[in-house]
mmCIF file of C-alpha atoms in Angstrom:
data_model
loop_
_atom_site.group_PDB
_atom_site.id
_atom_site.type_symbol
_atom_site.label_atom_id
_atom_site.label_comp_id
_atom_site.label_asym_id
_atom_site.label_seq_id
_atom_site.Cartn_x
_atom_site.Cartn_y
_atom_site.Cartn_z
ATOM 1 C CA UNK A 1 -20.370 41.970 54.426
ATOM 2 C CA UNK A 2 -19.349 42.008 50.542
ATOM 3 C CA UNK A 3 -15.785 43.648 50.760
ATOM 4 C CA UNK A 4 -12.788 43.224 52.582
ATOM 5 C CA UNK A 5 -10.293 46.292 52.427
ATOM 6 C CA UNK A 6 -6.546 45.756 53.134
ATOM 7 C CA UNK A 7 -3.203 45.985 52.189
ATOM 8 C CA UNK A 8 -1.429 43.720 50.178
ATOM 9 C CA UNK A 9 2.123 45.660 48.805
ATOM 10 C CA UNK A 10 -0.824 47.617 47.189
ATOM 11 C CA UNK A 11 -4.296 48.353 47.473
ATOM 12 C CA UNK A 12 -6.061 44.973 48.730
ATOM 13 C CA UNK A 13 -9.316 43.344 48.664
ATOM 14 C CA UNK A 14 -11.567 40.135 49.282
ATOM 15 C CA UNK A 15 -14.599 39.748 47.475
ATOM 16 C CA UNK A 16 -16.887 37.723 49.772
ATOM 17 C CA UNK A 17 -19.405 37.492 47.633
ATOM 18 C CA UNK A 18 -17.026 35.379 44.989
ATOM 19 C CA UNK A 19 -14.789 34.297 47.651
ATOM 20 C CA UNK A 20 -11.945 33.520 44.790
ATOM 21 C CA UNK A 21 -8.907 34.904 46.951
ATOM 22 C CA UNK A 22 -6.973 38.026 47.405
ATOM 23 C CA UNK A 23 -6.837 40.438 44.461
ATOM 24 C CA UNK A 24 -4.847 43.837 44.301
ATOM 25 C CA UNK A 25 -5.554 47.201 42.561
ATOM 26 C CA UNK A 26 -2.566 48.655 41.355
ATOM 27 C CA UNK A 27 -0.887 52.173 41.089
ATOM 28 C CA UNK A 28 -1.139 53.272 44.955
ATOM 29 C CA UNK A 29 -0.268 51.855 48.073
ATOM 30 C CA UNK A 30 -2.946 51.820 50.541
ATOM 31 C CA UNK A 31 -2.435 52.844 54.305
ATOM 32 C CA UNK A 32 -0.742 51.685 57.421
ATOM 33 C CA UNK A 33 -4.320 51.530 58.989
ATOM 34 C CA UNK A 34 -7.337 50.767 56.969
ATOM 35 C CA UNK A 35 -8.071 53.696 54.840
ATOM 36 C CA UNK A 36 -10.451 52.188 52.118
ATOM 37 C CA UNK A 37 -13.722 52.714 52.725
ATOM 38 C CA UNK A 38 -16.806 51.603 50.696
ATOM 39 C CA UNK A 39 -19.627 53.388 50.600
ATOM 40 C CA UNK A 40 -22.500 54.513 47.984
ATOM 41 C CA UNK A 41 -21.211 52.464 45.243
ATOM 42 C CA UNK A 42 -17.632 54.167 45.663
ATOM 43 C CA UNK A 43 -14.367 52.496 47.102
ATOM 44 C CA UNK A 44 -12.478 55.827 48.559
ATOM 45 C CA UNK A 45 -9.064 56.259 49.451
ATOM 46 C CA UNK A 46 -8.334 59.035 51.021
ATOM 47 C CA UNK A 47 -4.074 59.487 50.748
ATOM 48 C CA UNK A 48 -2.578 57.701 53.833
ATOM 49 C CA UNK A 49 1.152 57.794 52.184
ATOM 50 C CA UNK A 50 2.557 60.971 51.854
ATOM 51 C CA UNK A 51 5.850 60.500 53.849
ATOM 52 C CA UNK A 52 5.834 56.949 52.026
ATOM 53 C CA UNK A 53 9.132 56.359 49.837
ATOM 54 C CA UNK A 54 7.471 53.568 48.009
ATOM 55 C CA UNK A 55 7.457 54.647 44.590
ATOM 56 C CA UNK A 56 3.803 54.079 43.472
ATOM 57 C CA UNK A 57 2.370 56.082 40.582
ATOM 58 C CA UNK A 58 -0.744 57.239 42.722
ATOM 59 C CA UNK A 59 0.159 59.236 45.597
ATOM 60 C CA UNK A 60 -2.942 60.776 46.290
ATOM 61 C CA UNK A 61 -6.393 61.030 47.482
ATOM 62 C CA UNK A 62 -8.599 58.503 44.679
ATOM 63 C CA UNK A 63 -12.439 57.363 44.715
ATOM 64 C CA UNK A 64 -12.696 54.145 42.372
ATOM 65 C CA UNK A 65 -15.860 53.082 41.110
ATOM 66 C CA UNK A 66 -16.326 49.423 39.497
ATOM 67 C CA UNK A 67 -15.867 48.315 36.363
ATOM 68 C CA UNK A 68 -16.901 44.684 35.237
ATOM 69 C CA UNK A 69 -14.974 45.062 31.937
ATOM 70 C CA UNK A 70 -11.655 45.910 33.994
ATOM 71 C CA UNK A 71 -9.338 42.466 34.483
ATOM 72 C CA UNK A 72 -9.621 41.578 37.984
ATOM 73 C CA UNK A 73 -6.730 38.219 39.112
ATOM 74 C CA UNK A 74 -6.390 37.175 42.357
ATOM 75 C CA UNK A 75 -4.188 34.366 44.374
ATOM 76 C CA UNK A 76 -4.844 32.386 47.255
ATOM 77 C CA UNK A 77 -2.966 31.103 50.247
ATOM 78 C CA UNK A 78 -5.226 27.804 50.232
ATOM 79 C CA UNK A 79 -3.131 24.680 50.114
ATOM 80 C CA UNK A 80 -3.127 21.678 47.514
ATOM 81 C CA UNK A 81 -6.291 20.025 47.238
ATOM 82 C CA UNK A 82 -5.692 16.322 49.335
ATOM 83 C CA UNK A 83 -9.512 15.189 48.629
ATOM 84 C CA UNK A 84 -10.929 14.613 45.867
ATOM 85 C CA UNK A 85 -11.633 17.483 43.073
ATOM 86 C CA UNK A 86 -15.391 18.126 42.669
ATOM 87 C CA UNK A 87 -15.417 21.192 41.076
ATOM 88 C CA UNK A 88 -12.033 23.260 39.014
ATOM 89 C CA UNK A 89 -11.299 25.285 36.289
ATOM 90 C CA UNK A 90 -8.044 25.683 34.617
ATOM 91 C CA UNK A 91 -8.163 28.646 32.551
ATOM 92 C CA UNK A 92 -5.293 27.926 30.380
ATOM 93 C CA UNK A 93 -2.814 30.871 29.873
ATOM 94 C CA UNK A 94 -4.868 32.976 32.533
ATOM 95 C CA UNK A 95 -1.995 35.418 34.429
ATOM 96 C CA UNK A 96 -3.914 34.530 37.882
ATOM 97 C CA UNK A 97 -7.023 33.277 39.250
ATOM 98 C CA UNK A 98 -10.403 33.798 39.366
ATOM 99 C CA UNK A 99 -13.867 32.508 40.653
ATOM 100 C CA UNK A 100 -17.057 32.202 38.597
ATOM 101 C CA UNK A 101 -20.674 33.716 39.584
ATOM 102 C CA UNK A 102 -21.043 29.665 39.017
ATOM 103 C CA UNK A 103 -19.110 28.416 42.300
ATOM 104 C CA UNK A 104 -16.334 27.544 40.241
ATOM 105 C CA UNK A 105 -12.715 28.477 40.827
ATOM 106 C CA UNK A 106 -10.635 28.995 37.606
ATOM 107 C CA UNK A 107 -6.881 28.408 38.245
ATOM 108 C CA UNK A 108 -4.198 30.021 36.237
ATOM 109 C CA UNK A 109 -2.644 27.209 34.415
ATOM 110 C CA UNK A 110 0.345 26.476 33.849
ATOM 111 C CA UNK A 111 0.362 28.617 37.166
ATOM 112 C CA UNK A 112 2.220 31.762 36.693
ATOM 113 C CA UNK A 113 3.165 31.962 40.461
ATOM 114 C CA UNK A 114 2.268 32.960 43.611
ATOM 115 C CA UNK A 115 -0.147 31.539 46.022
ATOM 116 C CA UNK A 116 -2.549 29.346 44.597
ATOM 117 C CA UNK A 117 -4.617 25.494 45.410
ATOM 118 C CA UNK A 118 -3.494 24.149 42.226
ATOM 119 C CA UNK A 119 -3.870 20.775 42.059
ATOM 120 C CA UNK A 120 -1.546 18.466 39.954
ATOM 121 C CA UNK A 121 -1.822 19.007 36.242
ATOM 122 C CA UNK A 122 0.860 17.603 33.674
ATOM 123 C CA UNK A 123 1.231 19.437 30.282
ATOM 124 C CA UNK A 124 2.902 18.331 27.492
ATOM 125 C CA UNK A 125 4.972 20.006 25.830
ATOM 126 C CA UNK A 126 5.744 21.054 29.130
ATOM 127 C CA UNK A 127 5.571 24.957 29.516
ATOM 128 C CA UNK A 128 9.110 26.987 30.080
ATOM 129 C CA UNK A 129 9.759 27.418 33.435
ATOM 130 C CA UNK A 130 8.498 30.485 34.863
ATOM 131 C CA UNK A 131 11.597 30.907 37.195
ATOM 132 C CA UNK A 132 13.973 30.337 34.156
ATOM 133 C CA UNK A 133 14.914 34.060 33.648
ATOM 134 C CA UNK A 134 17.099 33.141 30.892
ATOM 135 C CA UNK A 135 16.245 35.028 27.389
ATOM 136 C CA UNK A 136 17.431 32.369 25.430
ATOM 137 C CA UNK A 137 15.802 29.576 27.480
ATOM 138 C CA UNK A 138 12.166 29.379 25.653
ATOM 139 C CA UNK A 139 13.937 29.604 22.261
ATOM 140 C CA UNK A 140 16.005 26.227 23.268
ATOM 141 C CA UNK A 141 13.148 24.858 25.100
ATOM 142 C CA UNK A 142 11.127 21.619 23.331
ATOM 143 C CA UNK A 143 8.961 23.776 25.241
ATOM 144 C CA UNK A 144 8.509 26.405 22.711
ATOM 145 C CA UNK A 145 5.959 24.564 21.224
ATOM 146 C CA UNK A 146 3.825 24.892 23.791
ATOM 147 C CA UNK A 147 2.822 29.046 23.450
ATOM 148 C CA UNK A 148 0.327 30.999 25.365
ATOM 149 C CA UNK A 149 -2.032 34.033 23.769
ATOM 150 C CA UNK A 150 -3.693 36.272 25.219
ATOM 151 C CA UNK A 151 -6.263 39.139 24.669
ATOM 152 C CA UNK A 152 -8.425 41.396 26.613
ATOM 153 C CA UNK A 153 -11.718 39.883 27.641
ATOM 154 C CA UNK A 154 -13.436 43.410 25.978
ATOM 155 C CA UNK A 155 -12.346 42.248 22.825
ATOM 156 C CA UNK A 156 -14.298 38.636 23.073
ATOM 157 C CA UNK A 157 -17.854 37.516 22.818
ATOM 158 C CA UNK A 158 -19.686 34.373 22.326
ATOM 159 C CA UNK A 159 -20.715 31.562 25.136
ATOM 160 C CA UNK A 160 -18.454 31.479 28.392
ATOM 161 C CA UNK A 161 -16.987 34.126 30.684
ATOM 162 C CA UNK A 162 -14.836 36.323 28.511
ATOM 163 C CA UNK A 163 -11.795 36.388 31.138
ATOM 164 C CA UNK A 164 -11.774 32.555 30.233
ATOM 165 C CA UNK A 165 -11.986 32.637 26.730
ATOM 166 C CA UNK A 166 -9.568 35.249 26.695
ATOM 167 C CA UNK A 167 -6.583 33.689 26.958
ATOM 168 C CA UNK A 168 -5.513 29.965 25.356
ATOM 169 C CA UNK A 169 -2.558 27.497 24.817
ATOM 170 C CA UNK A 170 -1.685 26.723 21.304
ATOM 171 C CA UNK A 171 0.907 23.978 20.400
ATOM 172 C CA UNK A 172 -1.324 21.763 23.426
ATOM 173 C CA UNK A 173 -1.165 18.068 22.650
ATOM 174 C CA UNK A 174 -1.717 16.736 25.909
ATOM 175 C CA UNK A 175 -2.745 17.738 29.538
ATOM 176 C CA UNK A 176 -3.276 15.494 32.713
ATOM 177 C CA UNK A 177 -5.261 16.765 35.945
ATOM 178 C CA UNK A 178 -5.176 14.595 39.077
ATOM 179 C CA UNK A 179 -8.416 14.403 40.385
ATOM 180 C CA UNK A 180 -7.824 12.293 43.601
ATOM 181 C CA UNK A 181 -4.597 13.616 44.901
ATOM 182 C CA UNK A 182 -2.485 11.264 47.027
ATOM 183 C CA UNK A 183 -2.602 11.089 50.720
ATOM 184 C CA UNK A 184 -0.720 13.855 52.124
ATOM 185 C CA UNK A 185 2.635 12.559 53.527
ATOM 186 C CA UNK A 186 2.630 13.500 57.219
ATOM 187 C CA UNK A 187 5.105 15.378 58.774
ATOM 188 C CA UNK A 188 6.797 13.348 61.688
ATOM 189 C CA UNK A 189 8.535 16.524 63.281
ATOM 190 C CA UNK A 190 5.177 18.652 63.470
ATOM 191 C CA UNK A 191 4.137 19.261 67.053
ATOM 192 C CA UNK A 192 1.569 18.025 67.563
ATOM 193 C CA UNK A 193 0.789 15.775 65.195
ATOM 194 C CA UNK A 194 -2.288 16.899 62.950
ATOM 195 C CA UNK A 195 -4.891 14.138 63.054
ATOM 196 C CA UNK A 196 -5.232 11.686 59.751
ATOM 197 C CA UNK A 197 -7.331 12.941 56.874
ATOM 198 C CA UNK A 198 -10.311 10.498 56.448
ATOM 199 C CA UNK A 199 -10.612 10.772 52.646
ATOM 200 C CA UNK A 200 -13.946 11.568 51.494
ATOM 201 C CA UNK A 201 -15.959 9.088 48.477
ATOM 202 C CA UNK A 202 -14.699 9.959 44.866
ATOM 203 C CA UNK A 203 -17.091 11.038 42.137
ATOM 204 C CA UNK A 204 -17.885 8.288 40.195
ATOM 205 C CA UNK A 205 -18.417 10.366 36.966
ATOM 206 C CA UNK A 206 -17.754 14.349 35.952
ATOM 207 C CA UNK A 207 -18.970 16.730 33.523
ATOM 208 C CA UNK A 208 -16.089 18.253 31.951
ATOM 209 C CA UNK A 209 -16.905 20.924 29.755
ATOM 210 C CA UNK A 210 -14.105 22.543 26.740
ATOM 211 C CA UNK A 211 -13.969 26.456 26.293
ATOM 212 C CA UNK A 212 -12.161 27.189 23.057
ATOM 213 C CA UNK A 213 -12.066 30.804 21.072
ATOM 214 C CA UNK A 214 -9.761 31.754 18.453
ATOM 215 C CA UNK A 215 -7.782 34.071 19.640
ATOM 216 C CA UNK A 216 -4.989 34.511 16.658
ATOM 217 C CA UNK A 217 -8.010 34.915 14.307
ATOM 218 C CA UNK A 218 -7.059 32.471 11.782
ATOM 219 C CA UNK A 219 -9.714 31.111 9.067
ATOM 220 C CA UNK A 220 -12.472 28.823 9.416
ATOM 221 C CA UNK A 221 -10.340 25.514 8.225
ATOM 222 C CA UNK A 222 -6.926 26.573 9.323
ATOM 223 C CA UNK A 223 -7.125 24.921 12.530
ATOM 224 C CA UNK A 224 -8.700 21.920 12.977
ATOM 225 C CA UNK A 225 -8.141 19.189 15.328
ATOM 226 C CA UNK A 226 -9.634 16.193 16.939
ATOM 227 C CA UNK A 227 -9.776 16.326 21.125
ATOM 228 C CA UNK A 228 -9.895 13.291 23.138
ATOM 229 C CA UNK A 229 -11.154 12.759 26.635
ATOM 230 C CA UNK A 230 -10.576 10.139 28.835
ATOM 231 C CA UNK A 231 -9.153 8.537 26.316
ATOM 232 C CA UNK A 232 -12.519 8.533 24.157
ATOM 233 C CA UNK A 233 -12.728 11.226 20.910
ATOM 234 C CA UNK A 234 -14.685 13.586 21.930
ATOM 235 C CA UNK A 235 -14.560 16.118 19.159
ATOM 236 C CA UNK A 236 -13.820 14.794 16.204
ATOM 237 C CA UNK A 237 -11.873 17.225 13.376
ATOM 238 C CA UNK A 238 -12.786 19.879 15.729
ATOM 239 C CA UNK A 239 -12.888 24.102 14.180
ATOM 240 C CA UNK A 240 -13.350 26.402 16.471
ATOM 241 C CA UNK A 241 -13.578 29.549 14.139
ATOM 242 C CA UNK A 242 -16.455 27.391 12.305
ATOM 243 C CA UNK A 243 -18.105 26.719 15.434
ATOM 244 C CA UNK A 244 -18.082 30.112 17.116
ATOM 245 C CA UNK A 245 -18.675 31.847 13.689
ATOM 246 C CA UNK A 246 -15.917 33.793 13.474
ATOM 247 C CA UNK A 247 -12.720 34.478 15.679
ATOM 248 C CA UNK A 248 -12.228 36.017 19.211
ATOM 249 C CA UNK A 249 -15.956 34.624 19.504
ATOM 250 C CA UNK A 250 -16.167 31.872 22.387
ATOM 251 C CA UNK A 251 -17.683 28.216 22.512
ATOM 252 C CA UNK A 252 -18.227 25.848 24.672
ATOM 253 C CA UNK A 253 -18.470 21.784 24.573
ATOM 254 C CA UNK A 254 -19.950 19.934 27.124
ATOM 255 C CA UNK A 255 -19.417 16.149 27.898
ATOM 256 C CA UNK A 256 -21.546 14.369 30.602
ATOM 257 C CA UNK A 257 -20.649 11.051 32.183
ATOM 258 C CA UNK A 258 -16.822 11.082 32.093
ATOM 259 C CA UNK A 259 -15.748 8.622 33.524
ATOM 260 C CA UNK A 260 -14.392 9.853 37.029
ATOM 261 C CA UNK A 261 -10.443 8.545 37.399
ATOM 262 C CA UNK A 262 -7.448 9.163 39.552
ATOM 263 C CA UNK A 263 -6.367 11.469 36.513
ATOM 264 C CA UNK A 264 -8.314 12.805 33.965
ATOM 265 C CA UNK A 265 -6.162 13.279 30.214
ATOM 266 C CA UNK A 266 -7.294 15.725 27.397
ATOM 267 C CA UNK A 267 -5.421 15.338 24.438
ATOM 268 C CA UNK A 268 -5.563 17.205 21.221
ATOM 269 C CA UNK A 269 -4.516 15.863 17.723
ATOM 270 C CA UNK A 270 -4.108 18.281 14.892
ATOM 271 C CA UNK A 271 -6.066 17.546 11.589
ATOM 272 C CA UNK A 272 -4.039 16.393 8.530
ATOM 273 C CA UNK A 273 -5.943 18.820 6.891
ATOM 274 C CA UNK A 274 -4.905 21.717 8.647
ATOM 275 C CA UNK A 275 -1.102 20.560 9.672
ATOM 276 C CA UNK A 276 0.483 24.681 9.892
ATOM 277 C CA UNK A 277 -1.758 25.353 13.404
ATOM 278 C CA UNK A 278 -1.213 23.787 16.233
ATOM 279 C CA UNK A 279 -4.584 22.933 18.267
ATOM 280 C CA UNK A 280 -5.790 26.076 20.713
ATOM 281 C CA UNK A 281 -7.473 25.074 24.235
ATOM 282 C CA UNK A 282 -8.790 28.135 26.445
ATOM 283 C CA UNK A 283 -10.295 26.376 29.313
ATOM 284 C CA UNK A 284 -11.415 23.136 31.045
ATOM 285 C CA UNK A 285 -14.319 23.102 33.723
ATOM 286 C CA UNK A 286 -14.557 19.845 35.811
ATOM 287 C CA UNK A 287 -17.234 19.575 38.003
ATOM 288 C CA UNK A 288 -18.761 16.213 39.538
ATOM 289 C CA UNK A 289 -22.283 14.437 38.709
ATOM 290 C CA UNK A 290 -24.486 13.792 41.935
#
């Protein structure tokens, strides 16, 4: 009732209890026929493979035991959101998804691939392209403004969940989520046709809270910027080292009674006092006011 065992290329699994998608466990390659069990606390697997070619570190018997501080990313074959967004996360510079104890679903963004209900968010300087396998592509980019960091959540502390502060866009100066998506276009060869979505009320205001964390562990007064929302300054000559006292140290800033709109825009102006670092965003929660 809390697990679901499978495999997915590797070892698979659905949390039911998060229900935030499919997430893997690497190193070994799991059976034809279920062969994880959980039981006592321990997820065993005994070794299903051995006339497997499939050349995966682990090739034999393993009992796994869990481990909050490990980095656990899933993906999820749930479509495009075509009603409107009540509740999302976009954990900047996340390498997959995750959901929150909260309800909420974080979404890798800008998405690094795979299967995933992202709805439509607009960055600018738009991110390199993730198919662009080119070496010299993000060094020619305008993009290359736009970078992403990353550290293990062990190494953070501070308000938030530390897989969200973990990771950040720096170089950010402005990002656009669609909250009411456009009607879904329908398609005049399915058979038969699917009936018409009746689209449900929009939220007529949001709470949109701001995770930032310093994550290159610059100075208090090295980075400072301003962050608008909605068009309205939010955070005025923002500094997130000052505010979290001290790097790699989360914080969070909450806004109530933003204005809900078709698309929601964050943008973040760097201080003339600090003009040698570019802002640093980590993540944006978006949930709608009853």
């Amino acid at each position: 009732r809390y697990l679901l065992t499978f495999r997915s290329a590797a070892a698979g699994y659905f949390d039911l209890t998060g229900d935030g998608g499919t997430g893997n466990i690497g190193g070994f390659k799991s059976g034809c026929t279920s062969n994880l069990i959980a039981a006592g606390g321990v997820l065993n697997a005994p070794d299903y493979t051995r006339t497997c070619r499939c050349s995966y570190q682990n090739q034999t018997s393993l009992a796994l035991v869990h481990d909050p501080s490990v980095q656990s990313w899933h993906f999820s074959a749930i479509g495009r959101p075509i009603q409107p967004i009540r509740r999302v996360g976009l954990n900047l510079g996340a390498p997959g998804d995750r959901a929150a104890a909260g309800g909420t679903l974080w979404l890798d963004t800008p998405s690094v691939g795979g299967a995933s209900p992202d709805p439509v968010v607009r960055i600018t300087p738009a991110p390199p392209d993730p198919e662009s396998f080119l070496p010299e592509a993000p060094a020619l980019s305008p993009a290359s403004a736009l970078k992403t960091v990353r550290r293990h959540p062990s190494r953070l502390s501070g308000d938030g969940p530390a897989w969200v502060t973990a990771s950040a866009l720096t170089g950010l100066r402005r990002l656009e989520v669609t909250l009411i998506p456009d009607p879904p276009t329908p398609d005049p060869d399915a058979d038969p046709l699917p009936p018409p979505v009746k689209p449900l009320p929009a939220p007529k205001s949001y709470t949109v809270r701001l995770y930032f964390a310093e994550l290159e562990e610059r100075l208090p007064g090295e980075r400072v910027f301003s962050v608008a929302v909605g068009g309205k300054v939010a955070l005025k000559d923002f500094d997130p080292v000052k505010a979290a006292g001290g790097p790699l140290r989360g914080i969070v800033r909450e806004l109530r009674g933003v204005k809900g709109a078709k698309v929601l825009t964050i943008s973040l102006t760097p201080s003339p006092r600090a003009p040698k670092c570019k802002p640093i965003l980590n993540g944006i929660e978006i949930v709608a006011e009853p």
